Structure formats: structure tokens, C-alpha cells
Short mmCIF file of C-alpha atoms and ligand atoms in Angstrom, two decimals:
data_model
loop_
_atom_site.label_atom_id
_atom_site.label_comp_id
_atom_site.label_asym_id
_atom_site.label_seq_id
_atom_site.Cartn_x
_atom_site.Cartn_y
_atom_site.Cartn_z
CA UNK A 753 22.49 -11.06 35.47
CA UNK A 754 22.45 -8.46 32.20
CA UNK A 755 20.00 -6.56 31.78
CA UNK A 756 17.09 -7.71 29.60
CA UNK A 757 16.53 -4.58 27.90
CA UNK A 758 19.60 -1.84 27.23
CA UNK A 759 19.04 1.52 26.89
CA UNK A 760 21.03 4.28 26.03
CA UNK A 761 20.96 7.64 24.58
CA UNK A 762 22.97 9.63 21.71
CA UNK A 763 22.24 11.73 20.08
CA UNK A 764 19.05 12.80 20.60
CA UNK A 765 17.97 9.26 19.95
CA UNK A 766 16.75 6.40 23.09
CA UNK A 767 18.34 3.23 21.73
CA UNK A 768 16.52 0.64 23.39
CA UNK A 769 18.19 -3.27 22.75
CA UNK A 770 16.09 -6.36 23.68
CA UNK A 771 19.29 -8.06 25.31
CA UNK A 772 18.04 -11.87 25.78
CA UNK A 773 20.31 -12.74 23.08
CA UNK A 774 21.26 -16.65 23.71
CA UNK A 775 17.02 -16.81 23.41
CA UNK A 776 16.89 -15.18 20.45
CA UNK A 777 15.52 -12.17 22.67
CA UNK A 778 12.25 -14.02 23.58
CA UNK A 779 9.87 -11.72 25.46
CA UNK A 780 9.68 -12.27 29.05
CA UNK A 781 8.44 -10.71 32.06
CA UNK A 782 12.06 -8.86 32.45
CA UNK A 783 11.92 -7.60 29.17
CA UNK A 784 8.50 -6.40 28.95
CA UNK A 785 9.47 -4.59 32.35
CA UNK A 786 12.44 -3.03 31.09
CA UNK A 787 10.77 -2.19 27.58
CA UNK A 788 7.75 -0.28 30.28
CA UNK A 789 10.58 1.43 31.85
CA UNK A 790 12.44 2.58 28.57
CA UNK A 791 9.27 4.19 26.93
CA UNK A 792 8.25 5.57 30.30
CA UNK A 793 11.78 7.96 30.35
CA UNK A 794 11.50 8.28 26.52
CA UNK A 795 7.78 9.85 26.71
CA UNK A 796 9.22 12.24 29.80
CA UNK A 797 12.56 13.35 28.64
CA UNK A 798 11.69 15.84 26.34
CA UNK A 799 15.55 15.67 25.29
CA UNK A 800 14.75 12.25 23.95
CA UNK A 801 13.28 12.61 19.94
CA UNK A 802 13.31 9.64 18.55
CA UNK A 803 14.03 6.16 19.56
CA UNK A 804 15.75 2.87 18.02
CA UNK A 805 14.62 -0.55 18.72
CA UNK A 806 16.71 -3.14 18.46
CA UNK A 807 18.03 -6.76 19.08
CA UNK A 808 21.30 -7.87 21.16
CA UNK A 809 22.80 -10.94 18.96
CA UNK A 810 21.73 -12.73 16.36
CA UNK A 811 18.03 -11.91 16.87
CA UNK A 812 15.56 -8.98 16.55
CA UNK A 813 12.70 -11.01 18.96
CA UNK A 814 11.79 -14.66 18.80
CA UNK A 815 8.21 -13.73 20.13
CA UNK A 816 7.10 -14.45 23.68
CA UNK A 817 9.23 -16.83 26.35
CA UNK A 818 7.60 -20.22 25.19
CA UNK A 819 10.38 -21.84 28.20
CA UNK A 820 8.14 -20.12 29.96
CA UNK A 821 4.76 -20.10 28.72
CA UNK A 822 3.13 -23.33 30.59
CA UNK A 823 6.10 -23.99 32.76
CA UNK A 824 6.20 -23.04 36.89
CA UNK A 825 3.83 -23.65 39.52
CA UNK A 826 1.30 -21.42 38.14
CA UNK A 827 0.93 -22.99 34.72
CA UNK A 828 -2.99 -22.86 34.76
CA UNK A 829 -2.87 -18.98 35.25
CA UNK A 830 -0.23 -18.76 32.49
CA UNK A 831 -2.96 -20.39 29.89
CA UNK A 832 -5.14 -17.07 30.05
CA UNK A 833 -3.18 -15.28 27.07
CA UNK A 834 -5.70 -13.12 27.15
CA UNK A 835 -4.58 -12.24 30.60
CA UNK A 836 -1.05 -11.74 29.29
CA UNK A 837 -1.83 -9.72 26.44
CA UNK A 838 -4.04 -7.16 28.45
CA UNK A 839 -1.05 -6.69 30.84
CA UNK A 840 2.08 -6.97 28.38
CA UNK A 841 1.60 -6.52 24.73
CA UNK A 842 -1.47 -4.11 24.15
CA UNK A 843 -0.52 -1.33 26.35
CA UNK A 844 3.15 -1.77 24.33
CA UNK A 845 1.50 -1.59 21.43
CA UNK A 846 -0.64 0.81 21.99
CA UNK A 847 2.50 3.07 23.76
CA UNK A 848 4.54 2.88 20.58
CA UNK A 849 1.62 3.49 18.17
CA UNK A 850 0.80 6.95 20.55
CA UNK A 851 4.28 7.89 21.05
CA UNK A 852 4.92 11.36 20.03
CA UNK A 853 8.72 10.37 18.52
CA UNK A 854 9.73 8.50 15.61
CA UNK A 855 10.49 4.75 16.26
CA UNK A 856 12.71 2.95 13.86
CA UNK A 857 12.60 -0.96 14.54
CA UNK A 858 15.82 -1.88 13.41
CA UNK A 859 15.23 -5.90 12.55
CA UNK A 860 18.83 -6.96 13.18
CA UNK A 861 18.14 -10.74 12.79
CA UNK A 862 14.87 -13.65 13.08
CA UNK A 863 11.87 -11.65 14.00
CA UNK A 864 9.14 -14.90 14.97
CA UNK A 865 5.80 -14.19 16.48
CA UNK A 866 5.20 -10.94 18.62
CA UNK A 867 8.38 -10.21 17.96
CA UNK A 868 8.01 -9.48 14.15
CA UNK A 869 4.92 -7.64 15.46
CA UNK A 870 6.24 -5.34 17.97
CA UNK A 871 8.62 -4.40 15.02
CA UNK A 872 5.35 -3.42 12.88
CA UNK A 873 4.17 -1.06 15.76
CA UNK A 874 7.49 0.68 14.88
CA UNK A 875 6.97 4.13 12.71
CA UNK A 876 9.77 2.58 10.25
CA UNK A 877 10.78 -0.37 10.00
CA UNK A 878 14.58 -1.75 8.48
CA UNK A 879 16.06 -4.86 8.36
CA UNK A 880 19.41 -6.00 8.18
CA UNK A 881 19.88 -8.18 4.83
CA UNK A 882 20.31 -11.61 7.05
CA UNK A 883 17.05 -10.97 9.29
CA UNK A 884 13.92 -12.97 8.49
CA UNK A 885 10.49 -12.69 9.35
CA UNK A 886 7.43 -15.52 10.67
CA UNK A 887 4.54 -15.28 11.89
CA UNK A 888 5.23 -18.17 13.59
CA UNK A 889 1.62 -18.03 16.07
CA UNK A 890 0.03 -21.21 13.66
CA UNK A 891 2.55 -23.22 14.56
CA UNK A 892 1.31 -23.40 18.24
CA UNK A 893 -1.78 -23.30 17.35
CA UNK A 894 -2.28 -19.36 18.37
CA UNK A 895 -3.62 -16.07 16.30
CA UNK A 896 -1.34 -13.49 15.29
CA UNK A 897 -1.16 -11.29 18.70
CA UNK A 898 0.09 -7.70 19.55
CA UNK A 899 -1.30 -6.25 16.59
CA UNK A 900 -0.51 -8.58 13.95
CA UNK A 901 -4.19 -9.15 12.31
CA UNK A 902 -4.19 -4.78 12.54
CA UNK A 903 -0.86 -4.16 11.51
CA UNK A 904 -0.46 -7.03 8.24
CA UNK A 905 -3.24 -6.64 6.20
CA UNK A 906 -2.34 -2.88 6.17
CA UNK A 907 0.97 -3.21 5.33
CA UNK A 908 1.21 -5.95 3.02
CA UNK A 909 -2.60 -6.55 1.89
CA UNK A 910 -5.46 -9.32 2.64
CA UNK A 911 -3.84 -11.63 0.30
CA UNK A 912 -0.36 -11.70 2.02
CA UNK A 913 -1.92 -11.17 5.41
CA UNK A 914 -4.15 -14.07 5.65
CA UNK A 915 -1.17 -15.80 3.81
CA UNK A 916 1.18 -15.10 6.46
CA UNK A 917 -0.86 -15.59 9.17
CA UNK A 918 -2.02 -18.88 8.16
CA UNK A 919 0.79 -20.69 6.90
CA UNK A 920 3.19 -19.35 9.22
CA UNK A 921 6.15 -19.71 6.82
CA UNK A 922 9.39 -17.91 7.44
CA UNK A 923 9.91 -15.16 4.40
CA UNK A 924 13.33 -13.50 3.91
CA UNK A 925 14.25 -9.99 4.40
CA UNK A 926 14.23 -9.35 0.63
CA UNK A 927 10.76 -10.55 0.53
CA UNK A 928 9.40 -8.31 3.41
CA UNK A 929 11.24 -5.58 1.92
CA UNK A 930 9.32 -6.62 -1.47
CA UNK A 931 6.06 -7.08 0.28
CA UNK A 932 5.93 -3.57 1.74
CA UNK A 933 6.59 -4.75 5.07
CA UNK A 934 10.11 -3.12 5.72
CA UNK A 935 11.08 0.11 4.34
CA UNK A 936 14.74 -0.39 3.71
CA UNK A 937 17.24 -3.20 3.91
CA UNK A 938 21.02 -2.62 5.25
CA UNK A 939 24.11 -4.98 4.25
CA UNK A 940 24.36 -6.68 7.95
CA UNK A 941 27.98 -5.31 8.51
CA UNK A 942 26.67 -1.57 8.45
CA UNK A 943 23.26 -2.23 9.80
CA UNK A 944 23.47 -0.85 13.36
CA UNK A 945 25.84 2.04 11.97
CA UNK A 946 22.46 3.10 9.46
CA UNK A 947 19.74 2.60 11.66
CA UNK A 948 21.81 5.16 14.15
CA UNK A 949 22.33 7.46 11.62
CA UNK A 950 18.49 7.07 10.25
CA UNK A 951 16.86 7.51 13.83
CA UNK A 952 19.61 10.89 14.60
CA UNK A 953 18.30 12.16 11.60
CA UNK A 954 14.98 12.23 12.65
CA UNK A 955 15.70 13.35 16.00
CA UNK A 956 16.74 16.64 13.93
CA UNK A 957 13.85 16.93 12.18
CA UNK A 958 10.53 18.86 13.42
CA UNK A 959 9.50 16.96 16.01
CA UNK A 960 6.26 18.02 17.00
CA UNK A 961 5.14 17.66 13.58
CA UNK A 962 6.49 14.24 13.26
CA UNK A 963 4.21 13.32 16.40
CA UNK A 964 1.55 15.02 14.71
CA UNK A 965 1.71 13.21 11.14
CA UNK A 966 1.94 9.47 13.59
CA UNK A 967 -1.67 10.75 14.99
CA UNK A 968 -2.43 11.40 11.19
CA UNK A 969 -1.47 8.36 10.02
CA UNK A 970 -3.00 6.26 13.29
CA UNK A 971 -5.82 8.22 12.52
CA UNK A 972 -6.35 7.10 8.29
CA UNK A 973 -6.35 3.85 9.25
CA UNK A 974 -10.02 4.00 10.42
CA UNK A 975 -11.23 7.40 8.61
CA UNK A 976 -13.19 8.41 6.14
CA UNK A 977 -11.68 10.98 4.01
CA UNK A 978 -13.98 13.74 5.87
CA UNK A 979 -12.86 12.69 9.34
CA UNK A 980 -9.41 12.92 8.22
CA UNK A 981 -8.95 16.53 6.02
CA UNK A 982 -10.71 17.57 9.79
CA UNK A 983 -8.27 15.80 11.31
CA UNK A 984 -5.54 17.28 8.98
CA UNK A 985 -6.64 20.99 9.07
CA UNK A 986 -6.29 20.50 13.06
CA UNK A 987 -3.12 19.00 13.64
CA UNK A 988 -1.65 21.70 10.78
CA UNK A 989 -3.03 25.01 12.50
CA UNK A 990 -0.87 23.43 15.87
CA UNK A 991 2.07 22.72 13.26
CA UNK A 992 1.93 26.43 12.03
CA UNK A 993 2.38 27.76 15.63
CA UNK A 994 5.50 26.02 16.47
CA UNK A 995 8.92 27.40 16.09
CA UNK A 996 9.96 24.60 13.76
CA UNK A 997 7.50 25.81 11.02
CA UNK A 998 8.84 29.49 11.59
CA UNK A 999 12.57 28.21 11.26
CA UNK A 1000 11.79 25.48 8.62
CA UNK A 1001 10.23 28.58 6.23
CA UNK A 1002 12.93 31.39 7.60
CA UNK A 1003 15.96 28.49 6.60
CA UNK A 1004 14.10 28.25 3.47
CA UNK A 1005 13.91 32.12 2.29
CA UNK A 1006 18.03 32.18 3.82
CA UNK A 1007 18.69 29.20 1.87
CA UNK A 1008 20.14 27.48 4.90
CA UNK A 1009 19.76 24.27 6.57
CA UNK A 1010 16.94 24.18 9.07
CA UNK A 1011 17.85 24.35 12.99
CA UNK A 1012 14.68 22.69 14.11
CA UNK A 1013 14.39 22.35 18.11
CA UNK A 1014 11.60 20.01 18.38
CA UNK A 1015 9.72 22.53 21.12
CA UNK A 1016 5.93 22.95 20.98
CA UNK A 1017 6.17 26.72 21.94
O1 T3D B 402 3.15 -17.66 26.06
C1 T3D B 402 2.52 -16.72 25.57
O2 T3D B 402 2.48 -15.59 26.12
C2 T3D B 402 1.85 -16.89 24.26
C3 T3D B 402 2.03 -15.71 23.38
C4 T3D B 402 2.50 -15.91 22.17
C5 T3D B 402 2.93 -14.80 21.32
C6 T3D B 402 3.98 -15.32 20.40
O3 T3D B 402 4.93 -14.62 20.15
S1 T3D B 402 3.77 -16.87 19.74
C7 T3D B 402 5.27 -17.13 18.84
C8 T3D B 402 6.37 -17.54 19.75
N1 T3D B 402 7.61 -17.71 19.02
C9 T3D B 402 7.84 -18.78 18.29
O4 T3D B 402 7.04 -19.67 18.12
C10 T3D B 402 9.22 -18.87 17.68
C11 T3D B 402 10.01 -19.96 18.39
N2 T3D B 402 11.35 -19.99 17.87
C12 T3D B 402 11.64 -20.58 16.70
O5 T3D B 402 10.81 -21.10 16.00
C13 T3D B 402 13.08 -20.54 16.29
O6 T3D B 402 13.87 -20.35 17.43
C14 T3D B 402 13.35 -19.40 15.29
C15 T3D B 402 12.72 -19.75 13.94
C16 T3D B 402 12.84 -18.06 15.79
C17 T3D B 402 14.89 -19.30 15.09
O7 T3D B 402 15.42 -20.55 14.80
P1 T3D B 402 16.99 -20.80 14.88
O8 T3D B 402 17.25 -22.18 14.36
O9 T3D B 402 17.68 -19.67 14.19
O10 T3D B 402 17.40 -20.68 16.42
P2 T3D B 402 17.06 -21.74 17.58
O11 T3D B 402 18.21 -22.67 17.72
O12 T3D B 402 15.73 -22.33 17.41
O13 T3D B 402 17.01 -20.75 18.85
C18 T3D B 402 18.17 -20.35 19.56
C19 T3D B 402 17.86 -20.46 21.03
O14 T3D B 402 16.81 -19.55 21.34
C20 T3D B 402 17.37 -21.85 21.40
O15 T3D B 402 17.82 -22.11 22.69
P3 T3D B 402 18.91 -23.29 22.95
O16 T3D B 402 18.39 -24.53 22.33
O17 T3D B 402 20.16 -22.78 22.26
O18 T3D B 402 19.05 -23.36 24.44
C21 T3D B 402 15.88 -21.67 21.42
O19 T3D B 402 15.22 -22.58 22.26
C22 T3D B 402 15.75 -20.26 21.95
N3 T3D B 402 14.47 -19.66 21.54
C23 T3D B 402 14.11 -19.31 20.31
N4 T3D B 402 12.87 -18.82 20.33
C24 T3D B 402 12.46 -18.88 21.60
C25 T3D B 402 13.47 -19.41 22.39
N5 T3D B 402 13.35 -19.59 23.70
C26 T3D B 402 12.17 -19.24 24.26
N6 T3D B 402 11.15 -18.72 23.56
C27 T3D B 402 11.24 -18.52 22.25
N7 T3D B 402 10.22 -17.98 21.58
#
């Protein structure tokens, strides 16, 4: 049997491929294992500076298994979402969101569900110009999951949150793109080829200081404006003792290209 979840790495760069492809690369119990295993190598290989999440076929993530969601002998114990969510999706979530690398979720195709969310716990977020996106949750009669009601409203606003979220309708990669939601958008024939190039490139940029803006930025989210200059004046008085900020400034006055190495000390 393939492996539900490829990984690889070039570059620099952990490219990690949901690989369920003839299901649209539905989230099941192999892929949630393989996506624990992939982040666990990628937060101890400090060789590894940014990663790229993406989708095997057609699709970026349908959202969970729903072949599997009541079926088996254990169907009663599969109703407790909650369950599911406390053991799966949250700590996934909350892994990306703390990561100290870049992610780029690379939205190769349909992103439905928990799927379009787990691409919103991403740091940046393409899409290929075919992909689409649905909260699709209504039409089973479930809530936005793995961060959705967080991430959305955000991202896009109340207004096209509670939108979204309610009626569950499928909108088109130019629309995300125009919402806000995705950062860039990719013809599909050169997609994979730019989101390797975009996630290498950060892999060469500062790296400590790109895993301090993501605790920045996690941080603003629930901040005041005091909290967060605090905040800011911490994380910068690590940045200014790492080599990066001594080569970034030295490249500057030489009127080079910065050699940055991504080391804390
Ligand atoms: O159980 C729990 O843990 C609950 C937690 C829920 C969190 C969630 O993510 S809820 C949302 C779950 N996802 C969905 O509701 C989306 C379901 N899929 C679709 O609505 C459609 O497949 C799409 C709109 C995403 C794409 O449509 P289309 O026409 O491009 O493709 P398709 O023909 O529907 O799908 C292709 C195959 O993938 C098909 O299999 P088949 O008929 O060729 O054997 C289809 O059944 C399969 N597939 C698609 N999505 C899923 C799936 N199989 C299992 N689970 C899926 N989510």
C-alpha cells in the first residue's frame, strides 16, 4: 500500500504530500499518523527550514475520511468528534501554528472541510488557479473544525466568515485569492515548480527570525497593542543576537547578497 503521506526533502525545504489521491486525500487515521511523523523530523532536523504542504492528484484535502466516519464495528465511539479532534486535528493545528519554520500550503486542487482548514494553519497559503475551496462542515450538519471559526473571520472578515461557514458554498480560487484567503495564485502547469521555489526561498532566509515574527503574528491575534510592542521588543533583542542579523547588516554595508544560516548562536 503507498504511503498516505510523502515526505521528502530538497533543498532545505520538508515537502510533505497528503498521498490519498483517488479520495481526494481525505484525512484518515494513516494520514494524520504520517502528517505526526513528518512534523515530528521537521521540528528535530535543524537542517530542515521550511516546509511545503501539499496534495498527491487532483486534490489538496477533501476534509476528514467520511467512508470512514460512522462505518466499522466501533461506530458509536467514532460519533465523539470531539474525541477525534482532541487526538487528530488540534494538536496539528496547534503544531503548525508553533512551528518555528515557514509553512507554505500549496492548494494544488478541491480543499473541502478540514482540509481547506489545515491549509489556513499554513504561514502562506497558494493555490493553483484550478483549486477551489468549501467549507463544506454545513452540509453534514457539523461546525467548521480544526481552526476554521479562528482562522476565517481573521483572514477574510465576519461577513465572509459567517458567510462561508454557513452556506457552505464552494468559492473558486480567484475568489479566495480576492477574499484575502490565499496569498498568490499559480497557472496549474507551474504550480508545484513555484511553490518549490517559494518555500527554498524561505529556507534561505533568516530563519530564526522567521520563527520569531510566526510567534509575533500568533501572538496579535489576541493582543492588545501593549502586550504586543512587549512582545516585539523581546523577540527583537533575541533577533539582534543571532548571526543572521550580523550577516544580514555586514551583506548590507558590502553590498552583497546575504548568506543567512538559520543558527540561533
Ligand atoms: O468524521 C469526522 O471526523 C468528522 C469531522 C469532520 C471534519 C470535516 O472535514 S467535515 C467535511 C468533510 N468533507 C466533505 O464533506 C467533502 C466531501 N467531498 C465532497 O463533497 C466532494 O468530493 C468534493 C466537493 C470535495 C469534490 O467533488 P468532486 O466531484 O470533484 O470529486 P468526487 O467524485 O466527489 O470525489 C472523488 C472521490 O473521492 C470519490 O470517490 P469514488 O466515488 O471515486 O470512489 C469520493 O467519494 C472521494 N471523496 C471525496 N471526499 C471524500 C471522499 N472520500 C472520503 N471522504 C471524503 N471527505
Amino acid at each position: 500500500m503507498a504511503e498516505a503521506v510523502l515526505f521528502e526533502v530538497k533543498d532545505d525545504v520538508a515537502i510533505v504530500t497528503l498521498n490519498r489521491p483517488e479520495r481526494l486525500n481525505a484525512l484518515n487515521e494513516d494520514i494524520h499518523a504520517g502528517l505526526r511523523a513528518a512534523f515530528e523530523r521537521i521540528e528535530g532536523d535543524e537542517g530542515i527550514r521550511a516546509v511545503l504542504l501539499t496534495g498527491a492528484g487532483r486534490g489538496f484535502c477533501a476534509g476528514a475520511d467520511l467512508m470512514q466516519s460512522l462505518a466499522g464495528a466501533s461506530a458509536a465511539e467514532k460519533r465523539d468528534l470531539g474525541a477525534s479532534l482532541e487526538k487528530d486535528y488540534n494538536p496539528l493545528v496547534r503544531r503548525m501554528r508553533a512551528l518555528p519554520k515557514p509553512i507554505v500550503a500549496a492548494v494544488n486542487g478541491v480543499a473541502a472541510g478540514a482540509g481547506m482548514n489545515l491549509a489556513l494553519a499554513g504561514d502562506i497559503i497558494i493555490a493553483a488557479k484550478s483549486a477551489n475551496f468549501t467549507q463544506a462542515f454545513v452540509r453534514i450538519g457539523l461546525i467548521p473544525d480544526a481552526g476554521g471559526t479562528y482562522f476565517l473571520p481573521r483572514l477574510i472578515g465576519e461577513a465572509r466568515a459567517r458567510a462561508l461557514a454557513m452556506l457552505g458554498e464552494t468559492i473558486t480560487a480567484e475568489q479566495a485569492l480576492e477574499f484575502g484567503l490565499v496569498y498568490r495564485l499559480f497557472d496549474d502547469a507551474v504550480f508545484q515548480e513555484e511553490a518549490l521555489k517559494m518555500a527554498i526561498g524561505l529556507a534561505q532566509k533568516p530563519t530564526q527570525a522567521l520563527a520569531a515574527m510566526k510567534t509575533a503574528l500568533n501572538g496579535s491575534a489576541d493582543n492588545g497593542l501593549d502586550a504586543q510592542l512587549d512582545l516585539e521588543r523581546d523577540l527583537q533583542r533575541k533577533m539582534g543576537y543571532t548571526p543572521d542579523f550580523v550577516e544580514g547588516v555586514k551583506a548590507f554595508v558590502e553590498k552583497r547578497p546575504a548568506r543567512f544560516t538559520g543558527r540561533a548562536g
